[in-house]
Coordinates of C-alpha atoms and ligand atoms in Angstrom, one line a residue:
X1409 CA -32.7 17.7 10.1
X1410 CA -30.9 17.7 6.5
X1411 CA -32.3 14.9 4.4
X1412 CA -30.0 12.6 2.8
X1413 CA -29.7 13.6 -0.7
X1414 CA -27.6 10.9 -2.1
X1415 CA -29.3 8.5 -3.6
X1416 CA -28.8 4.7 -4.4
X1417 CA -28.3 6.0 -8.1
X1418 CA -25.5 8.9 -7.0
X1419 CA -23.9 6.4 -4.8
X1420 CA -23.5 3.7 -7.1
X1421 CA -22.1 6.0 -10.0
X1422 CA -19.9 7.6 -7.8
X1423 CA -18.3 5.0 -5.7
X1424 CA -14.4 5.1 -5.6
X1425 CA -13.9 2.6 -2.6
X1426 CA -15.8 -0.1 -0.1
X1427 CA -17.6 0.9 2.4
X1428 CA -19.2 4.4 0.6
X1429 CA -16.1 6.5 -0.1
X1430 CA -17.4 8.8 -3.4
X1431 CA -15.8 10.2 -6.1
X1432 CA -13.3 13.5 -4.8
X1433 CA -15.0 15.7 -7.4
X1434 CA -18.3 14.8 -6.5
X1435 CA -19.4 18.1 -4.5
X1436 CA -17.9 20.1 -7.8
X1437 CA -21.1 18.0 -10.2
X1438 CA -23.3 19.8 -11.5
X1439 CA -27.4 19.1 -11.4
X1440 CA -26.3 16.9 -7.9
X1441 CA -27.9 19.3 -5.0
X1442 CA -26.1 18.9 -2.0
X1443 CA -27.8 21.9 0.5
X1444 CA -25.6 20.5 3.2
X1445 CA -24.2 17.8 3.9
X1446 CA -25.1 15.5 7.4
X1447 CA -24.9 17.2 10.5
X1448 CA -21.8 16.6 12.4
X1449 CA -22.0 17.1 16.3
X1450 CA -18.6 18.1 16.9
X1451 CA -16.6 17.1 20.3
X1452 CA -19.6 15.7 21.8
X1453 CA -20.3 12.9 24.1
X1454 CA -23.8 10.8 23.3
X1455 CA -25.3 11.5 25.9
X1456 CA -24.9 15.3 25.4
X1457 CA -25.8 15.2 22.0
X1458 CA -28.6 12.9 22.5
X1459 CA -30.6 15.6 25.0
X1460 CA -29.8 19.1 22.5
X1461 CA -33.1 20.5 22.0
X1462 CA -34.5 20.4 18.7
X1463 CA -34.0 23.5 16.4
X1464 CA -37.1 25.6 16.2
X1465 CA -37.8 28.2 13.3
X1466 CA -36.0 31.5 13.6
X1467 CA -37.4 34.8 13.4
X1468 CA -35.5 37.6 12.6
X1469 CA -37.7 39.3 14.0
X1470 CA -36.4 38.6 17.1
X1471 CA -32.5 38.8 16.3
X1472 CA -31.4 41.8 18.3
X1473 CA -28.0 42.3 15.7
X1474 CA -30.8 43.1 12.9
X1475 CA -32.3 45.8 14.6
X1476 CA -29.7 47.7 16.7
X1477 CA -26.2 49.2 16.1
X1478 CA -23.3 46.7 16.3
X1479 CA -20.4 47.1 18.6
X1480 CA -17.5 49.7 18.1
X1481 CA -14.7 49.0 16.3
X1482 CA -11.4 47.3 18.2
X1483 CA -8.0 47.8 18.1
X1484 CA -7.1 44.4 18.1
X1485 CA -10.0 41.7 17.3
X1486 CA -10.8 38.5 18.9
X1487 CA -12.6 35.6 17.7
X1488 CA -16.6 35.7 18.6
X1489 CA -17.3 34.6 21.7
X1490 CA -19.5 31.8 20.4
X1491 CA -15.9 29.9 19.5
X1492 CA -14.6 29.7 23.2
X1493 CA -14.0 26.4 22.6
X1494 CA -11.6 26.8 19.6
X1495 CA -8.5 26.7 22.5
X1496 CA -5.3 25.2 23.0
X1497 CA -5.9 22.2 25.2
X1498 CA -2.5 23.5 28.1
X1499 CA -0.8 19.8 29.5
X1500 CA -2.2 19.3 32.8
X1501 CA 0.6 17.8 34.4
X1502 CA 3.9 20.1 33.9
X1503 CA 6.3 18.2 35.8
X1504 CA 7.5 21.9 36.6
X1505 CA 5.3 24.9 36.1
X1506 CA 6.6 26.2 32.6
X1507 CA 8.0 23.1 31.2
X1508 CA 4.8 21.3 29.2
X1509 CA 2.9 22.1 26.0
X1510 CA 0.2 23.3 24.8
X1511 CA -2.1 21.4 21.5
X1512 CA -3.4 23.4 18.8
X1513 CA -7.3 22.1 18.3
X1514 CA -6.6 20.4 14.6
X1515 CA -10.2 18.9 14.9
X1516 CA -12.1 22.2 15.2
X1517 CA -10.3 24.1 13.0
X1518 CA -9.9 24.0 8.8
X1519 CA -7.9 25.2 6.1
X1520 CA -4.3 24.4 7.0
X1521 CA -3.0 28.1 8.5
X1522 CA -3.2 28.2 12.3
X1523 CA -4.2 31.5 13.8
X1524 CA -1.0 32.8 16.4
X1525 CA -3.4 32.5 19.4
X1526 CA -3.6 28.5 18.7
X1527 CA -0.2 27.8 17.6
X1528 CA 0.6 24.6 19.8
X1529 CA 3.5 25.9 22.4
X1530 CA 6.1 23.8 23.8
X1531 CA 8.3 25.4 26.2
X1532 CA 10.8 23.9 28.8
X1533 CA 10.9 27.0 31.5
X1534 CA 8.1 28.9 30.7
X1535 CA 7.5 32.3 28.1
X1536 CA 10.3 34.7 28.5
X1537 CA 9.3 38.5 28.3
X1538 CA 11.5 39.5 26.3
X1539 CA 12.2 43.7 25.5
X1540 CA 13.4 43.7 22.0
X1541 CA 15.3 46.6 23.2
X1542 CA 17.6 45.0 25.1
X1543 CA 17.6 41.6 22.9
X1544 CA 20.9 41.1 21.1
X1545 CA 21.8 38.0 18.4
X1546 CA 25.2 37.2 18.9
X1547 CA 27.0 35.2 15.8
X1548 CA 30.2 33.9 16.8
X1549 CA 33.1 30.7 16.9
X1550 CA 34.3 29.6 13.8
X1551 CA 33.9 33.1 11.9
X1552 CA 36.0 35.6 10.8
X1553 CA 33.6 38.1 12.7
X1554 CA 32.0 38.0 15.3
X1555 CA 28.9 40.4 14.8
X1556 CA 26.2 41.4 17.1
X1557 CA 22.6 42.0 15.7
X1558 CA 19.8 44.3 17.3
X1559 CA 16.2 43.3 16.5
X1560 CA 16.4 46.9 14.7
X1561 CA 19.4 45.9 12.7
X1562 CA 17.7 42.7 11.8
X1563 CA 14.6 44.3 10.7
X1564 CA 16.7 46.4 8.5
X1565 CA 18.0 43.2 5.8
X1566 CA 15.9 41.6 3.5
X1567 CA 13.4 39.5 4.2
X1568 CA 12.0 35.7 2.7
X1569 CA 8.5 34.3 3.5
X1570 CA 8.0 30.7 4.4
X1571 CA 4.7 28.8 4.8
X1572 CA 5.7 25.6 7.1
X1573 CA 4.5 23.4 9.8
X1574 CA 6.3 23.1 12.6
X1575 CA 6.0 19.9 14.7
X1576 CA 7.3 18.8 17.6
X1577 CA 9.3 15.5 17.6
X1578 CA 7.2 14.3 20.5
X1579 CA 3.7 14.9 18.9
X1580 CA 1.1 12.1 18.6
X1581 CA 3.7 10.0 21.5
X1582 CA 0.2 8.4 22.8
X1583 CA 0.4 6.5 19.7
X1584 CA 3.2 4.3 21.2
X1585 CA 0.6 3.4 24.1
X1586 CA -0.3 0.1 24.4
X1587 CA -4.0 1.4 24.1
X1588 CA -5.2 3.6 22.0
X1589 CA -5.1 7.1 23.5
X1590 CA -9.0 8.3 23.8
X1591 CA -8.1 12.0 23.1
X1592 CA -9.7 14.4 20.6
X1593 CA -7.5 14.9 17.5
X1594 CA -5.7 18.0 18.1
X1595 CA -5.7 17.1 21.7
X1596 CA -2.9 14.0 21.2
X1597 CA -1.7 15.1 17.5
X1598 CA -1.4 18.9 17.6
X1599 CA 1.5 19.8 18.4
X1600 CA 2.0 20.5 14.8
X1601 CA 1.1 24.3 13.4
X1602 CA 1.7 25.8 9.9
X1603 CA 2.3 29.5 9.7
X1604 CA 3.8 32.3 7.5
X1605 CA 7.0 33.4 8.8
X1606 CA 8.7 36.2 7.9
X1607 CA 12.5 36.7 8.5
X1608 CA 16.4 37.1 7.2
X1609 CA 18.2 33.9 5.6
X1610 CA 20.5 32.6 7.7
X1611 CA 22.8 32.2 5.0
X1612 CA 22.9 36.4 4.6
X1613 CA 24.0 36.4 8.4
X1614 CA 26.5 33.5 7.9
X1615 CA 27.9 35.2 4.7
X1616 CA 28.4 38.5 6.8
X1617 CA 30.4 36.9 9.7
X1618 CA 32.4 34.8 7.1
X1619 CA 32.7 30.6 7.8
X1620 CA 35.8 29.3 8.7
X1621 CA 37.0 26.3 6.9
X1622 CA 36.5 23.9 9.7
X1623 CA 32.7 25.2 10.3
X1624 CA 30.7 22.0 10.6
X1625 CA 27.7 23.2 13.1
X1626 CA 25.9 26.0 14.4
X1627 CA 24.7 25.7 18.1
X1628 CA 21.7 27.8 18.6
X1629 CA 21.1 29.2 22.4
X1630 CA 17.8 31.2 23.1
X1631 CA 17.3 33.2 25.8
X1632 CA 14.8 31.7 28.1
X1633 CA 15.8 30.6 31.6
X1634 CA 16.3 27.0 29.9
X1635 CA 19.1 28.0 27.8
X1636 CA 18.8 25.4 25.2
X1637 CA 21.1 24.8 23.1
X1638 CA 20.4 22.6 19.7
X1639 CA 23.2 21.3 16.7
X1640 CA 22.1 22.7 13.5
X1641 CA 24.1 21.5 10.6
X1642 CA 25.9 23.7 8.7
X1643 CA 24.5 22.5 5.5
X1644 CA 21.0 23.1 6.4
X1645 CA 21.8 26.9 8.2
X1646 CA 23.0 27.5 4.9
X1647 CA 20.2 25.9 3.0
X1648 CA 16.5 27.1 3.9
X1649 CA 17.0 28.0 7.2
X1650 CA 16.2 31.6 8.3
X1651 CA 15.3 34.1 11.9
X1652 CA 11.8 34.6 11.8
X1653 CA 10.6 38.1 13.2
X1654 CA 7.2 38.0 11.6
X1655 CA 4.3 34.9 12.2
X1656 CA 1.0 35.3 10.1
X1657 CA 2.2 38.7 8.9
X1658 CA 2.6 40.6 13.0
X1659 CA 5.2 40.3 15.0
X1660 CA 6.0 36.6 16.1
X1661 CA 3.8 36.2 19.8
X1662 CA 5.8 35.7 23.1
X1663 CA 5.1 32.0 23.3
X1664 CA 6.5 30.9 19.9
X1665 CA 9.8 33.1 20.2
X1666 CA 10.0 37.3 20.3
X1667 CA 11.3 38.7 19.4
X1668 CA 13.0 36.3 16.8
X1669 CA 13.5 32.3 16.7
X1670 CA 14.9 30.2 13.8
X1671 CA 13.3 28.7 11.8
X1672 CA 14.4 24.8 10.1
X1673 CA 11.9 23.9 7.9
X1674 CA 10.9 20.9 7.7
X1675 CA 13.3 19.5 10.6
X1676 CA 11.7 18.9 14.1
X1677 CA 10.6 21.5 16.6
X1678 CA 13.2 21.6 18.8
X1679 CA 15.4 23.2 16.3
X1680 CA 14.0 25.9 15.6
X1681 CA 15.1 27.5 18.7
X1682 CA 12.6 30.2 19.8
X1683 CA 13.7 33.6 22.1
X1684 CA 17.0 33.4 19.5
X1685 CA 20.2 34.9 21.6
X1686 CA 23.5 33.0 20.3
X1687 CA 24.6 31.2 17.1
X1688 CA 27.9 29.5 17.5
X1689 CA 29.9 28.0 14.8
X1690 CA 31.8 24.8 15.9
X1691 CA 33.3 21.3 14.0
X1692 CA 31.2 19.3 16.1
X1693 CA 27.7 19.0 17.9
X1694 CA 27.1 20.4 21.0
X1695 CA 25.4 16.8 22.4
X1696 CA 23.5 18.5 24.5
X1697 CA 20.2 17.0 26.3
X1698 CA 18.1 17.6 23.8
X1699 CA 20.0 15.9 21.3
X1700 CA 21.1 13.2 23.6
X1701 CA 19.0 12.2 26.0
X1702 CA 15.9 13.4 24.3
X1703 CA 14.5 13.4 20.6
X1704 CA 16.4 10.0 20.2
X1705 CA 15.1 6.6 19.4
X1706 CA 16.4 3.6 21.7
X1707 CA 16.2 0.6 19.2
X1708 CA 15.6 -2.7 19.7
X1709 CA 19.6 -3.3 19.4
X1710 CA 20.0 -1.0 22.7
X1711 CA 21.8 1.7 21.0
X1712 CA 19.7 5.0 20.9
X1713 CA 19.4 6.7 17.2
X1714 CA 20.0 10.7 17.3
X1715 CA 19.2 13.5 15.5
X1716 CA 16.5 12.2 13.6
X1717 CA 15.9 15.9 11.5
X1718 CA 13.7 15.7 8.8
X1719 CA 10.1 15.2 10.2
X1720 CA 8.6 11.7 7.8
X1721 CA 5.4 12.2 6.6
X1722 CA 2.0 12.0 8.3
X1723 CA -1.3 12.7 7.7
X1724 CA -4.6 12.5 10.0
X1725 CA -8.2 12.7 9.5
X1726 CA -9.4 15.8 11.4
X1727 CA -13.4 15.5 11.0
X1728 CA -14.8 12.9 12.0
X1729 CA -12.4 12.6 14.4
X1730 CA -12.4 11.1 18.2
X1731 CA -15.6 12.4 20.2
X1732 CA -17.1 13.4 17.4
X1733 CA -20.8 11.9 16.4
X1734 CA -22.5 11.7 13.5
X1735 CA -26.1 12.0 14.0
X1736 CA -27.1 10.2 11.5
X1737 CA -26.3 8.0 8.4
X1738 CA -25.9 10.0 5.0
X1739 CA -23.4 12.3 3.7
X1740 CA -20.0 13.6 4.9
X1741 CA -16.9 15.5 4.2
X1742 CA -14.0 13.1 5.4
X1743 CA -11.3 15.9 5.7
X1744 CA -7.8 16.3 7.6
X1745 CA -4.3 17.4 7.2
X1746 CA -1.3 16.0 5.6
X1747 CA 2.7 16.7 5.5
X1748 CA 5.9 16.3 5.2
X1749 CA 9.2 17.5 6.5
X1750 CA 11.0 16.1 3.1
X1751 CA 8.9 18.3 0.7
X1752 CA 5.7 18.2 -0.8
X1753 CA 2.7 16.1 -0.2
X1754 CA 2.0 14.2 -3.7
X1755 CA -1.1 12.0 -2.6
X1756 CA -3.4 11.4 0.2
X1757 CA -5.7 8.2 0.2
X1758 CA -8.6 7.5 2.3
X1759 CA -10.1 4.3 3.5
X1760 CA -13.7 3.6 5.2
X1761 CA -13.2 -0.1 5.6
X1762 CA -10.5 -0.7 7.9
X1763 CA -7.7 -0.3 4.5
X1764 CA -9.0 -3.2 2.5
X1765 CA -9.6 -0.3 -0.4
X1766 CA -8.6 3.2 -0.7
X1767 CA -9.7 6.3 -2.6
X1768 CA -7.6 9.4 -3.3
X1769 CA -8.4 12.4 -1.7
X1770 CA -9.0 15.9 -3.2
X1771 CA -5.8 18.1 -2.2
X1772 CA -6.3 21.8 -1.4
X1773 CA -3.9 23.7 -3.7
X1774 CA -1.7 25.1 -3.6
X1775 CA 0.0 22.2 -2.3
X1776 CA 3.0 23.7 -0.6
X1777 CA 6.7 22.4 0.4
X1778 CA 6.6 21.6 4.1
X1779 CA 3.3 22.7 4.5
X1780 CA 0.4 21.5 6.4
X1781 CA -1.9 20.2 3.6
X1782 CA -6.1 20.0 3.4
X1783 CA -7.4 16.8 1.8
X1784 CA -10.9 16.0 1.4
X1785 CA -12.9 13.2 0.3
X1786 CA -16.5 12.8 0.0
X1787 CA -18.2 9.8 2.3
X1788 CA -21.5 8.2 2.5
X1789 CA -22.0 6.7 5.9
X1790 CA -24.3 3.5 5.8
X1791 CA -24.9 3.8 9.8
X1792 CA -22.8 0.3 10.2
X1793 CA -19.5 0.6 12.4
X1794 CA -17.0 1.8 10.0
X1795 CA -13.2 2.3 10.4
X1796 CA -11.9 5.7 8.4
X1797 CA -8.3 6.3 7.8
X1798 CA -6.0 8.5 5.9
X1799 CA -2.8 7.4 4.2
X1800 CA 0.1 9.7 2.4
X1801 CA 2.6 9.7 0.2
X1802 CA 4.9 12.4 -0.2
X1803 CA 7.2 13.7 -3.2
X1804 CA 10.1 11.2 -2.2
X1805 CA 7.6 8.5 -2.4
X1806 CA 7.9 7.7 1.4
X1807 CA 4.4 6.4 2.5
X1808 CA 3.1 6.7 5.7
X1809 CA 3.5 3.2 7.7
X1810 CA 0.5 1.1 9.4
X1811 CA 0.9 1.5 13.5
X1812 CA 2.0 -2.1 13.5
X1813 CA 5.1 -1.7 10.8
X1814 CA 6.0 1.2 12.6
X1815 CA 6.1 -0.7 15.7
X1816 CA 7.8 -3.5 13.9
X1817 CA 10.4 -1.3 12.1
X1818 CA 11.2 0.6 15.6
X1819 CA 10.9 -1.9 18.3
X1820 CA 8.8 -1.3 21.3
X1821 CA 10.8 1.7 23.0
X1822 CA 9.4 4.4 21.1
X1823 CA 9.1 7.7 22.3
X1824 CA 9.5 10.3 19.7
X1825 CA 8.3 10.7 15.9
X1826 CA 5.6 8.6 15.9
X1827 CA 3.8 9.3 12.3
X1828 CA 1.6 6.0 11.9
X1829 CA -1.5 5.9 10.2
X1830 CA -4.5 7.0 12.2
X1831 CA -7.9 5.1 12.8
X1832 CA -11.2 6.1 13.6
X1833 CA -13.7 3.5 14.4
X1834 CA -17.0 5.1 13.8
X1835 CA -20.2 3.0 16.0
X1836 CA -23.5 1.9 14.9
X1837 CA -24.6 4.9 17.2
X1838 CA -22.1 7.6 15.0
X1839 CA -19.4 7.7 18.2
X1840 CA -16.4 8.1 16.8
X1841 CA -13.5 6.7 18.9
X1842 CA -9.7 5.6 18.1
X1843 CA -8.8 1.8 17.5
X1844 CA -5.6 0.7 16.5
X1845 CA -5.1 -2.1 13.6
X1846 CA -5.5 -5.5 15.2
X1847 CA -1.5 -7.6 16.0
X1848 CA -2.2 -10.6 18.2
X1849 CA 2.2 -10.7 18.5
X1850 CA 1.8 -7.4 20.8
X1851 CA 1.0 -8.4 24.0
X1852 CA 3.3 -5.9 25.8
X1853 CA 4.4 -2.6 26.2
X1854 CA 4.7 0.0 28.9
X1855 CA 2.2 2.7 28.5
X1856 CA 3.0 6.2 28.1
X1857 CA 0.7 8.8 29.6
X1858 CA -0.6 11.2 27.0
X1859 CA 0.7 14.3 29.3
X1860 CA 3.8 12.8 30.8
X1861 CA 6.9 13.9 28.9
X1862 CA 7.0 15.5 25.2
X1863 CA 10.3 16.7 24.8
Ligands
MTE544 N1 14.5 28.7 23.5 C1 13.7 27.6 23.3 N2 13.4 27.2 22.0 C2 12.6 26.2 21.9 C3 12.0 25.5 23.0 C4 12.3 26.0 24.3 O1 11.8 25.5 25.3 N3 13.2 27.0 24.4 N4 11.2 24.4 22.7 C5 11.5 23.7 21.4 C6 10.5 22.7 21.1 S1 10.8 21.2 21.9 C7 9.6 22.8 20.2 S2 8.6 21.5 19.7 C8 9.3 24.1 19.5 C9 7.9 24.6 19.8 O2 7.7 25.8 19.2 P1 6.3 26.6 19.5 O3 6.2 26.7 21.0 O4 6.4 27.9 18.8 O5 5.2 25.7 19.0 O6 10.2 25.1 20.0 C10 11.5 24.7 20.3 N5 12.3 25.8 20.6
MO545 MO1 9.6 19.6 20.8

């Protein structure tokens, strides 16, 4: 066990907020030892973590890698096989087989790049299989030229690099429930993912075909058996938005659009259209399902609100998160990700009691533009129940709402682009679980099921 090495002295000089939260800088002191911090059993229940046998002393003596060659070398490596539980948690209930999602494990991962194998997936028929061979980019309507684009004539123009999240305009929908949802972090708020991608401006391909006056809209199609279509404006095309071919520096994977898918930074999933086939200039928007029926808010007046792009800012503690247990008092590293779809994160605070005080939390630079962002913040954990949460504020000085403004500000019909603020309720037994803040005026509203619907 690692002894607590934060004394009464270090805590009281250090102290930023109630309840234990320490100074940001504090691991970065000098003369302060801090060998490790706490232990954290991760994803745990108690009663698992109460019967793990103690550690005994190891020998390396008896550690086979020390003594024998190592495997061969791969052509493609995999994680080790002691992480088979760093996986994409697959929706259980796909109302059809192919049309579900898959969540990207936020709470067992760090840094703020997701790997391609746990980028969260969301597809509404299932993962084409696509031959780049025979995949074509049509760019037509209100153009003086229509042009057709191979993959190989695509790879041919120059390319930009984006880091960005993407995240889908359903994520974290459990939030609307009635109850708090009991999921792991990344199990009911992942279906967000930050990567590199690598592609061709838009605005190159638009300036090639040549815009009419009247072009308003692009409509992009991929070319899955769903045949979604999505209203782009022409504005933003022309802005930031590009074709990915590259994710994380390889090709992009099947599941999140080869052999090219757009890419709308900052603006909710479903625009970024994935398996990319057709890009249509019109005046007006398609209005198709997506746009209508789904991604829209009904408010209280009865009317719906549509195409809610940019995604508002949101941030979540990652560790410790639901599930999690801390096996004893002492200290930890509260950490977790921030962002936002209207630019840069400017400030992250933390609270340990319940949000009667707050702390700023250390940002990982570089702090990027539509970017998943680390934060981190010191914690000493007195072993009494404890509520954490994380707060932010991005560069347009939006700050992330408390669940019941949210509520308050978007009636009780919510389904999509939920981005309250998050609480963990830690026990006097270290169980982590999620609470929502206490409104006696909410008596009612229809649950959701985590898995039912995430368009
Ligand atoms: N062609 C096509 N594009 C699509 C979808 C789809 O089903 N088909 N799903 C959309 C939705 S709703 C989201 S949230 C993102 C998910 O991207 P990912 O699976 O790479 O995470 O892709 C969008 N693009
Ligand atoms: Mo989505």
């Amino acid at each position: 066990m690692t002894k607590d090495r934060v004394n009464d002295q270090v805590l009281e000089e250090n102290q930023v907020a109630g309840n234990g939260l320490l100074d940001r800088r504090l691991f970065l002191k000098k003369g302060l030892q801090f060998g490790a911090i706490t232990t954290l059993a991760t994803s745990t229940t108690l009663a698992t973590a109460k019967s793990e046998t103690p550690k005994t002393e190891i020998n390396p003596a008896d550690l086979p890698w020390m003594k024998t060659p190592g495997e061969p070398f791969s052509i493609y490596g995999m994680p080790s096989k002691h992480e088979d539980d760093v996986v994409r948690y697959p929706s259980p209930n796909q109302v059809v087989p192919g049309n579900g999602v898959s969540w990207t494990p936020l709470h067992k991962m760090e840094g703020t790049i997701t790997p391609n194998g746990l980028h969260y997936e969301r597809h509404h028929n299932g993962v084409p299989q696509i031959d780049p061979k025979k995949h074509r980019l049509l760019i037509h309507g209100l153009v003086k030229n229509d042009l057709t684009f191979s993959i190989d004539d695509l790879l041919r123009y120059p390319m930009q690099s984006k880091i960005c999240f993407i995240e889908c305009g359903g994520n974290s929908n459990a939030g609307w429930n009635k109850l708090p949802a009991q999921a792991e972090a990344g199990y009911f708020n992942g279906m967000v993912s930050c990567s590199e991608w690598t592609g061709v401006p838009l605005s190159v391909l638009l300036d090639e075909v040549g815009l009419r006056k009247k072009a308003k809209w692009i409509i992009a199609e991929g070319a899955d058996a769903f045949a979604m279509q999505m209203s782009i404006p022409i504005e933003k095309a022309l802005d930031d938005a590009f074709l990915a071919l590259y994710q994380n520096g390889e090709r992009i994977r099947p599941e999140n659009g080869y052999p090219l898918r757009l890419i709308v930074p900052g603006w909710e999933g479903v625009l970024n259209v994935k398996w990319l086939r057709r890009l249509k200039v019109t005046n007006r928007p398609v209005m198709a399902r997506n746009e209508t029926s789904k991604y829209t808010e009904l408010q209280a007046s009865g009317k719906a609100r549509i195409f809610t792009f940019p995604i508002e800012a949101k941030s979540l503690i990652t560790s410790p998160s639901a599930h999690m247990l801390l096996k004893e008092k002492g200290l930890y590293q509260i950490t977790g990700l921030a962002w936002s779809g209207r630019g840069k994160v400017s400030k992250v605070e933390v609270s340990a009691d319940a949000g009667k005080t707050w702390a700023e939390a250390e940002l990982q630079e570089p702090v990027l533009d539509r970017s998943l962002t680390r934060f981190r913040l010191p914690w000493h954990w007195n072993g009494k129940q404890s509520v954490i949460m994380s707060r932010v504020t991005d560069e347009t000085g939006y700050e992330q709402p408390e669940r019941n403004k949210l509520v308050k500000e978007r009636g009780r019909k919510g389904f999509f682009h939920y981005n309250a603020i998050t609480r963990w309720q830690v026990d006097t037994d270290g169980f982590v679980s999620h609470v929502y803040e206490k409104d006696e005026t909410q008596k009612d509203n229809s649950d959701i099921s985590i898995d039912s619907d995430w368009d």
